[in-house]
GROMACS .gro file of C-alpha atoms in nm:
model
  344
    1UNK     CA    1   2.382  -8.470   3.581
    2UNK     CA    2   2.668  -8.273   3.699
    3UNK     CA    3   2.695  -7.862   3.685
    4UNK     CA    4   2.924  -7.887   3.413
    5UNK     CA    5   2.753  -8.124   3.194
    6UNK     CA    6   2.437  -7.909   3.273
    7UNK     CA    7   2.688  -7.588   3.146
    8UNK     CA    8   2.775  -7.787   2.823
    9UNK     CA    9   2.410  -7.838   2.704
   10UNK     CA   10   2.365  -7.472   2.754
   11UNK     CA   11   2.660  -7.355   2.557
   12UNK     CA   12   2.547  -7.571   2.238
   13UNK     CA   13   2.424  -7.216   2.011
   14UNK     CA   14   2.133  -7.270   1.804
   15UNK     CA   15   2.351  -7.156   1.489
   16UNK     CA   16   2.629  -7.462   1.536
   17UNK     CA   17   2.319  -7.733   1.594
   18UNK     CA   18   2.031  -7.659   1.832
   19UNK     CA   19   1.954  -8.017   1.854
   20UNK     CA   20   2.267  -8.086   2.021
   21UNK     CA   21   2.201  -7.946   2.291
   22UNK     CA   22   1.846  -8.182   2.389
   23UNK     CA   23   2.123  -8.486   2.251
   24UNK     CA   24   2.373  -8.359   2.481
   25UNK     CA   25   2.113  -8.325   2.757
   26UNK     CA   26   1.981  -8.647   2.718
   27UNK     CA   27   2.322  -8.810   2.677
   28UNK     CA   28   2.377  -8.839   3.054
   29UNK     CA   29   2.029  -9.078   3.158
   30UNK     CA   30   2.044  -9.276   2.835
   31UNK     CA   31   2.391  -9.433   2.876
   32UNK     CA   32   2.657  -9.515   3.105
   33UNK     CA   33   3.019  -9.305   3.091
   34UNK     CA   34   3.329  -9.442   3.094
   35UNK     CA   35   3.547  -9.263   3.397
   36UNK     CA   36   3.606  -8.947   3.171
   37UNK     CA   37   3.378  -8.845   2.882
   38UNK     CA   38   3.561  -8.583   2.633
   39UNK     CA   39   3.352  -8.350   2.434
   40UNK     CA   40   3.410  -8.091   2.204
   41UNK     CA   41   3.441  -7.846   2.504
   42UNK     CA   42   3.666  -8.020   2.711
   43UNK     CA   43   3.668  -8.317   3.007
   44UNK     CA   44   3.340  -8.362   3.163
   45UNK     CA   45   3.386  -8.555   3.492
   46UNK     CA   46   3.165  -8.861   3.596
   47UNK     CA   47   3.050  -9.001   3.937
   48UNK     CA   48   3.306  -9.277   3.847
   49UNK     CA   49   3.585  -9.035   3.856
   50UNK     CA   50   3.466  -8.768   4.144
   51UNK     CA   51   3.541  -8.846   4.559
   52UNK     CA   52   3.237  -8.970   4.701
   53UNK     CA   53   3.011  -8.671   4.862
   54UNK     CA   54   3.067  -8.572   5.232
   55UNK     CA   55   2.696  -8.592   5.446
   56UNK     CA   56   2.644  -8.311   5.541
   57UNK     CA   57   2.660  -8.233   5.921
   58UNK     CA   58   2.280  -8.267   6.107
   59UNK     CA   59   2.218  -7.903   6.324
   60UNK     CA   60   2.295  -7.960   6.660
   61UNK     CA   61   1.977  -8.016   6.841
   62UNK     CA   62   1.910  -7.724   7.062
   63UNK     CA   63   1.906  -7.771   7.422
   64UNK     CA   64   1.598  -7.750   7.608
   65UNK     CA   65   1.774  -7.524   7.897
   66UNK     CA   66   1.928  -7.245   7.610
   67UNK     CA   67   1.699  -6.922   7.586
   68UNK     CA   68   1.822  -6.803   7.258
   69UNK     CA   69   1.883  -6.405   7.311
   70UNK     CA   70   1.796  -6.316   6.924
   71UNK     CA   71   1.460  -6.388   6.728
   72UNK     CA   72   1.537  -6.371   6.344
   73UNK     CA   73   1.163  -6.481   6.248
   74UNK     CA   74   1.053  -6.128   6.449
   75UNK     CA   75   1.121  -5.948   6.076
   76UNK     CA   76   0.795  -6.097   5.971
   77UNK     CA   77   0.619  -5.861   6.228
   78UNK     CA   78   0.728  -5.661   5.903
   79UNK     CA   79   0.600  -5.827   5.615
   80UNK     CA   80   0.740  -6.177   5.472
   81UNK     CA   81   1.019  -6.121   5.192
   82UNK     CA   82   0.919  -6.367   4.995
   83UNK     CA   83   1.035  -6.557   4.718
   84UNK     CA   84   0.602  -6.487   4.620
   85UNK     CA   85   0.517  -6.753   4.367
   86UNK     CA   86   0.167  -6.577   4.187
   87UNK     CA   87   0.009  -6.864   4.197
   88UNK     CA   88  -0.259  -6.798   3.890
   89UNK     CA   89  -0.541  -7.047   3.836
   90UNK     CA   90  -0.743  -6.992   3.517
   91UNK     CA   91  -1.024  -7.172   3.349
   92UNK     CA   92  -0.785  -7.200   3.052
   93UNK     CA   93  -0.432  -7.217   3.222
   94UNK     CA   94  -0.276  -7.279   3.574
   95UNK     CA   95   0.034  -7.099   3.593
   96UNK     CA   96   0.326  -7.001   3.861
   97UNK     CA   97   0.530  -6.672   3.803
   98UNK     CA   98   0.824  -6.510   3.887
   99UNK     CA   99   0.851  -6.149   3.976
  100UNK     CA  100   1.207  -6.104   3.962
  101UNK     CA  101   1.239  -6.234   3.587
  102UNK     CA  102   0.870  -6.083   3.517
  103UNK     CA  103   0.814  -6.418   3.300
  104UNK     CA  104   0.576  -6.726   3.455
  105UNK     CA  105   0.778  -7.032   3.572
  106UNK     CA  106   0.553  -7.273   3.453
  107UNK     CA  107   0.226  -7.247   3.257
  108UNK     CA  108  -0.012  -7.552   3.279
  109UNK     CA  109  -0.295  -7.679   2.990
  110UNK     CA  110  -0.508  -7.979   2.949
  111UNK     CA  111  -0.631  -8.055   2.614
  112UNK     CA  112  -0.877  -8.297   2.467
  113UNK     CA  113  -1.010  -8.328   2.134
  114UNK     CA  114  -1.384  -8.199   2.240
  115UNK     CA  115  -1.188  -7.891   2.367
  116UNK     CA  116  -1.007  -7.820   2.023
  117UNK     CA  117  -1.293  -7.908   1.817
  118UNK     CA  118  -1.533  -7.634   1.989
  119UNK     CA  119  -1.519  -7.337   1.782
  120UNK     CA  120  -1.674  -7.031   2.049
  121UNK     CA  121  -1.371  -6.783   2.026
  122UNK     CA  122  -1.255  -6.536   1.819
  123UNK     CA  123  -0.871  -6.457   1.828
  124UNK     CA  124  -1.003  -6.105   1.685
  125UNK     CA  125  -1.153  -6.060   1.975
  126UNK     CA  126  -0.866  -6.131   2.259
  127UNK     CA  127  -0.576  -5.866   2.377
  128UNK     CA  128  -0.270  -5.823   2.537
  129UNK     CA  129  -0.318  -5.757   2.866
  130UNK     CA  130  -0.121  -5.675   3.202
  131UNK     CA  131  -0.214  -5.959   3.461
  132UNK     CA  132  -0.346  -5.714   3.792
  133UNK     CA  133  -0.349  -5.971   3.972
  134UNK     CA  134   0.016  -5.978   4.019
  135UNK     CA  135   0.169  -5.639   4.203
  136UNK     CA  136   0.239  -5.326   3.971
  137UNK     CA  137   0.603  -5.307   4.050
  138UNK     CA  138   0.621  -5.673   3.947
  139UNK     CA  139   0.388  -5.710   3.664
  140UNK     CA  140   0.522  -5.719   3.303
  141UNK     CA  141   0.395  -5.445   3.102
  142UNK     CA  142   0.310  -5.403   2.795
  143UNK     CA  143   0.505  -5.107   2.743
  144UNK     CA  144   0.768  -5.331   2.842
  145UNK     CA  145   0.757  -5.553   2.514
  146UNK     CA  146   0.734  -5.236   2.262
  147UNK     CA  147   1.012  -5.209   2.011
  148UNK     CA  148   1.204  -5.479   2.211
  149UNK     CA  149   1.228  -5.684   1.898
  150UNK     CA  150   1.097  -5.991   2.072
  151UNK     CA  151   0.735  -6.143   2.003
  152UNK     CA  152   0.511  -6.188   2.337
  153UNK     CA  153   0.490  -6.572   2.314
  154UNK     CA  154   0.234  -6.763   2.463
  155UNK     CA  155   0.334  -7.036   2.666
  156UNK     CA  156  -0.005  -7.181   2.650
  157UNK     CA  157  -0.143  -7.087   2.294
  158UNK     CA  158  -0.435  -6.923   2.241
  159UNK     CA  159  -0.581  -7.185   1.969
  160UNK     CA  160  -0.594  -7.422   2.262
  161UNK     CA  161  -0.858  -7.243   2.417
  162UNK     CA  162  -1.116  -7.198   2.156
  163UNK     CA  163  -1.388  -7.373   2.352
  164UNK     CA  164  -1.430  -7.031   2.539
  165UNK     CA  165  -1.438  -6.642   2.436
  166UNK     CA  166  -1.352  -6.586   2.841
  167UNK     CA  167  -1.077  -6.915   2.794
  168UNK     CA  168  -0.906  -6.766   2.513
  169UNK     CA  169  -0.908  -6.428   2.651
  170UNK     CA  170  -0.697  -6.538   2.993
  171UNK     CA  171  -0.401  -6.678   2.759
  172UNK     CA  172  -0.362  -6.326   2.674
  173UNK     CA  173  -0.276  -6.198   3.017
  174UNK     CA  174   0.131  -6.144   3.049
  175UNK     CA  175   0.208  -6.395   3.305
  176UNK     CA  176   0.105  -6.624   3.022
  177UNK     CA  177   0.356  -6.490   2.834
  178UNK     CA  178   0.775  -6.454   2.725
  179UNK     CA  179   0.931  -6.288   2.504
  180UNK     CA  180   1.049  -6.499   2.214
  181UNK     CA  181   1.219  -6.481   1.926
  182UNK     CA  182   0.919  -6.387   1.650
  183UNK     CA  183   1.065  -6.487   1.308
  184UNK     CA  184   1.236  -6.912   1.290
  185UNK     CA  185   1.076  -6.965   1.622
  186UNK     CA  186   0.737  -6.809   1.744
  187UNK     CA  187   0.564  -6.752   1.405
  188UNK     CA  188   0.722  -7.094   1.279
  189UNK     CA  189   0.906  -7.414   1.453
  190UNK     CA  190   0.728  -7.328   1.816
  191UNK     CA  191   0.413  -7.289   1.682
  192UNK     CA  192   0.451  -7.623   1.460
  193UNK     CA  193   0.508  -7.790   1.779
  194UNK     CA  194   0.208  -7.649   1.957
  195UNK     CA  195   0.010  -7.807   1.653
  196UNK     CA  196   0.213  -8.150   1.720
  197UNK     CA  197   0.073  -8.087   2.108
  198UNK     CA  198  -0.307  -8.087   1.909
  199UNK     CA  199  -0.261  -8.316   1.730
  200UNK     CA  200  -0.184  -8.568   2.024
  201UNK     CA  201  -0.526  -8.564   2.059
  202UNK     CA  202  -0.596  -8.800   1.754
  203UNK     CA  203  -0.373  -9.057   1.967
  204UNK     CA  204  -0.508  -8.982   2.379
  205UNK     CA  205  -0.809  -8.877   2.503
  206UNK     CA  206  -0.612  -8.656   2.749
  207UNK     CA  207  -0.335  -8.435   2.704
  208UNK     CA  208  -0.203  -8.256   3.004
  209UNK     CA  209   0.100  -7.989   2.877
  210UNK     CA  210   0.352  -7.766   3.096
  211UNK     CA  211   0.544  -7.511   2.936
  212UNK     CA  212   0.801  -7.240   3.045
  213UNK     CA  213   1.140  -7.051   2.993
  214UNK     CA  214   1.465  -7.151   3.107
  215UNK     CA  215   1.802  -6.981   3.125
  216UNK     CA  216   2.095  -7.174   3.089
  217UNK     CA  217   2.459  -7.127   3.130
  218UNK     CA  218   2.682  -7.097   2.823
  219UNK     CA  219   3.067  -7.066   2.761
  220UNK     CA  220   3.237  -6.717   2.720
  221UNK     CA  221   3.479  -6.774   2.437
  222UNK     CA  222   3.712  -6.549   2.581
  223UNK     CA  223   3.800  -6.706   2.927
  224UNK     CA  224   3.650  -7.038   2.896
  225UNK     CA  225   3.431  -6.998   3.196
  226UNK     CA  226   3.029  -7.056   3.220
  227UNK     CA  227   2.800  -6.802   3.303
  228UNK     CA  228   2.439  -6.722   3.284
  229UNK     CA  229   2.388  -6.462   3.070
  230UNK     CA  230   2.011  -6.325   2.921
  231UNK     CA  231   1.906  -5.986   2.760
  232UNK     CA  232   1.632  -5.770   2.985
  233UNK     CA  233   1.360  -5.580   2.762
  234UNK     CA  234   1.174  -5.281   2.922
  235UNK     CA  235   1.236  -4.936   3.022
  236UNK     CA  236   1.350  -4.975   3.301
  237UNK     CA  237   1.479  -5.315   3.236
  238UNK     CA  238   1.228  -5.582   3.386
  239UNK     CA  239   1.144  -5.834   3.148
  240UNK     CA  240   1.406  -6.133   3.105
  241UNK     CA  241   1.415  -6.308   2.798
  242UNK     CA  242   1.472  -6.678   2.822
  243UNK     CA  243   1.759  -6.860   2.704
  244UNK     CA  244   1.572  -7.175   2.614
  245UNK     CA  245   1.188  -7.294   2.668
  246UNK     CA  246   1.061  -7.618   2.771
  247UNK     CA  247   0.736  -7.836   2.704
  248UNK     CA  248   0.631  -8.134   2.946
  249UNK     CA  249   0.426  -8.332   2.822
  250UNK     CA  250   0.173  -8.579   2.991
  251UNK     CA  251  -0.024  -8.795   2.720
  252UNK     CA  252  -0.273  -9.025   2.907
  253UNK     CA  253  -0.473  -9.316   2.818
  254UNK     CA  254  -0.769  -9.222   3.041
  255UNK     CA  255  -0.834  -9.498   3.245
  256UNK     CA  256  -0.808  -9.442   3.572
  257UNK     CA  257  -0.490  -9.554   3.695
  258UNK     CA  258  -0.353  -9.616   3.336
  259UNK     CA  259  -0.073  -9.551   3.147
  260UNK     CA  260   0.066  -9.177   3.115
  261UNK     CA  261   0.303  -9.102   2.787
  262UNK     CA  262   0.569  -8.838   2.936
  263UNK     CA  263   0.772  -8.615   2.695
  264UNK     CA  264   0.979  -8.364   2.741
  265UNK     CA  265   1.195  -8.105   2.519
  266UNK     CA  266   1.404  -7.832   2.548
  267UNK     CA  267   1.425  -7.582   2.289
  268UNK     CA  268   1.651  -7.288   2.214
  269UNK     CA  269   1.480  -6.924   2.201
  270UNK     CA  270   1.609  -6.873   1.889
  271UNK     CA  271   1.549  -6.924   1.486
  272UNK     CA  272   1.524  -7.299   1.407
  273UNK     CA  273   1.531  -7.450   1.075
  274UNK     CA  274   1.173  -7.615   0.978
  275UNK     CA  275   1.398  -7.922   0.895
  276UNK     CA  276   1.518  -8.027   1.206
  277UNK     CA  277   1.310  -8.320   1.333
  278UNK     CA  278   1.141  -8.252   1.680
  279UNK     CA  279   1.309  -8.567   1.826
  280UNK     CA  280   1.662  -8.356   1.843
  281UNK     CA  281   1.536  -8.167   2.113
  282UNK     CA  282   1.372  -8.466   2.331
  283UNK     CA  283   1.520  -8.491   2.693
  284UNK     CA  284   1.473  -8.679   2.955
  285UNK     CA  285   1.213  -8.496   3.213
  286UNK     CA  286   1.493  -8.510   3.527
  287UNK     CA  287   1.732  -8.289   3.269
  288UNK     CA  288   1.403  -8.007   3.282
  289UNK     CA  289   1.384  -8.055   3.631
  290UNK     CA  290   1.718  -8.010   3.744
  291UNK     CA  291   1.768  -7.682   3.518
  292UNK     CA  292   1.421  -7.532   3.612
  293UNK     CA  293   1.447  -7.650   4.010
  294UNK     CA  294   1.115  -7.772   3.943
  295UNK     CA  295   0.972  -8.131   3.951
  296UNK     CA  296   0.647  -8.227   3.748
  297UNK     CA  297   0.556  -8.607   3.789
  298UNK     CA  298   0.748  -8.685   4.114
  299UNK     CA  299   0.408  -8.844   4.186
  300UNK     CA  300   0.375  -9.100   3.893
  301UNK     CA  301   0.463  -9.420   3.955
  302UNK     CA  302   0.789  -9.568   3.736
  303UNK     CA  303   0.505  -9.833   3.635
  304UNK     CA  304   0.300  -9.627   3.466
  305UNK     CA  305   0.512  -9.438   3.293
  306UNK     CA  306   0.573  -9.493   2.870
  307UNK     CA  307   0.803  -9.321   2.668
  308UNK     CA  308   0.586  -9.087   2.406
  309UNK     CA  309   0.833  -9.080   2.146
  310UNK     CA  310   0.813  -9.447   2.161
  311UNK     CA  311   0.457  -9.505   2.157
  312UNK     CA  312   0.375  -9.264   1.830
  313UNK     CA  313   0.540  -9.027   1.620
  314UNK     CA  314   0.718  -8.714   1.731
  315UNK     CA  315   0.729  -8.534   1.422
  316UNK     CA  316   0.618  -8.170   1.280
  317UNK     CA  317   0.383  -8.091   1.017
  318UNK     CA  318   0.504  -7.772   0.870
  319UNK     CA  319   0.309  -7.495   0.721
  320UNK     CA  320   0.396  -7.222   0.533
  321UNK     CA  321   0.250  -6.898   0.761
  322UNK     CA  322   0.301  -6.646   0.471
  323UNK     CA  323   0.089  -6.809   0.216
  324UNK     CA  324  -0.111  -6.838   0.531
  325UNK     CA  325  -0.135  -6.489   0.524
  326UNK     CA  326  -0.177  -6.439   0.176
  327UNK     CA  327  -0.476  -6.673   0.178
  328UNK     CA  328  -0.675  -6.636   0.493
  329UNK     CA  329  -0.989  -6.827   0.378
  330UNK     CA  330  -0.749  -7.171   0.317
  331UNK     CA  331  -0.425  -7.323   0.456
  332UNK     CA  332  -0.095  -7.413   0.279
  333UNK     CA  333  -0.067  -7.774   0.246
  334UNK     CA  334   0.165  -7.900   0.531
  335UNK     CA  335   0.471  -8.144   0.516
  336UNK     CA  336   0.598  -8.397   0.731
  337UNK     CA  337   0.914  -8.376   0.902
  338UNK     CA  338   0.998  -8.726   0.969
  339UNK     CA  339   1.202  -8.833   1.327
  340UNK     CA  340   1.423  -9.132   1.316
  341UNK     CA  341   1.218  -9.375   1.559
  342UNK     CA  342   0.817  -9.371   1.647
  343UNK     CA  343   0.539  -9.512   1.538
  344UNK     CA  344   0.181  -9.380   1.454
   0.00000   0.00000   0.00000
């Protein structure tokens, strides 16, 4: 997938069809292009149509009778600049973060259906709280998030970790958390697919999840040209907030050696209508990697591999949160949102 295509994706707002931009994502592994593709944005060029790649030069091997006169690796006498990657492992979550955007890179869960059905937390109980194990000037804050007009969204939801006061408690910390858009997306369509997630469960004895933010490129209207552009909450600014989030998901059959279900979406940080089936945002897992620089299965074998959208139902089962709300001793009845292909 070329830079540009990867641009085009990006620039696909939420308000002119979210979906389209997992479609247009997806577009690029699920078909072959004929020498030019033309979208609504212009002429993407293919492989087919671009000069072949020139190797790049190997470093002249050093010879064994030059003293070099300069030691660059003496700075670490100093300290090592980094990039740091906190690497955080929890009994609940295993996560990776990133000090400069103040927002985790990755957040990792396993689920089973023993684990959701054990009832020994209380939400009630659980708060916000800054992650010390991270360094002060690099730690989100909770200051950080106040009055930004942005929910603090769990990447890793809290009502996965029920089996555990102390479980339940650690998806609270802040490098478990983004900031997301609260109303359309947190308090509705992201938290109906964290149920779907659950609910996998029913179908898998084993469900290993990785969620995180993204920031992708978009158009400026003005000059045509494709930048990366993201608000930062705080005073001072330090938190970013996302562009886009993503879930990988890993749905395995539990013998050993067997068959893993991968899916993967990409979804906008921004209000999504209830309507739009789940499927619209399904991408293939090498569009994730290439936008996050990260690479989650690069030790599964193609062999074991199955498509999950293929091998049940990728759909939503909506619920109304404010008669939630209203009626805290029962639960609105839910509705199916329906995708185009899947079985149960």
């Amino acid at each position: 997938m070329s830079k540009t295509t990867l641009a085009i994706i990006a620039g696909v707002s939420a308000a002119v069809g979210s979906a389209a931009t997992a479609t247009i994502l997806a577009s690029r592994f699920h078909r072959k292009e004929s020498p030019t593709a033309t979208l609504s944005t212009g002429t993407v060029p293919t492989p087919a149509s671009l000069p072949p790649p020139t190797p790049s030069p190997l470093p002249t091997p050093l010879r064994k009778d030059l003293t070099p006169p300069v030691n660059p690796t003496g700075v670490f006498q100093y300290g090592f600049p980094g990039p740091i990657n906190d690497l955080r492992p929890n009994i609940s979550t295993t996560s990776a973060f990133d000090r400069r955007t103040r927002n985790p890179y990755w957040v990792a869960e396993h689920i089973t259906e023993a684990s959701l059905n054990a009832n020994n937390a209380d939400r009630r109980h659980s708060y916000f709280v800054e992650d010390e194990s991270v360094p002060e000037k690099f730690r989100a804050k909770l200051t950080d998030y106040f009055r930004s007009g942005y929910d603090r969204g769990h990447q890793v939801p809290a009502a996965d970790a029920k089996w555990s006061q102390d479980a339940m408690d650690q998806t609270f910390l802040l490098t478990n958390m983004c900031p997301q858009v609260g109303e359309g997306f947190n308090r509705d369509y992201w938290a109906h697919f964290e149920d779907f997630c659950r609910r996998l469960t029913n179908h898998y004895p084993s469900v290993r999840i990785v969620t995180g933010p993204l920031y992708l490129p978009r158009r400026d209207s003005q000059d045509g040209k494709w930048r990366v552009s993201y608000e930062v909450i705080g005073n001072p600014p330090n938190v970013a907030v996302p562009t886009h989030f993503y879930k990988v998901i890993f749905a395995e059959d539990g013998k050993a050696g067997g068959d893993v279900s991968l899916g993967a979406f990409v979804l906008p940080n921004a209000r999504i209508d209830n309507e739009k089936p789940l499927t619209s945002f399904e991408v293939p897992i090498e569009a994730i990697e290439r936008a996050s620089g990260l690479e989650f299965a690069s030790k599964l074998p193609a062999q074991r591999r199955k498509k999950l959208c293929e091998q049940i139902t990728c759909s939503l089962l909506v619920r109304d949160y404010s008669d939630r709300q209203k009626n805290l001793a029962g639960s609105a009845p839910p509705r199916r949102i329906s995708s185009p292909s899947g079985s149960s």
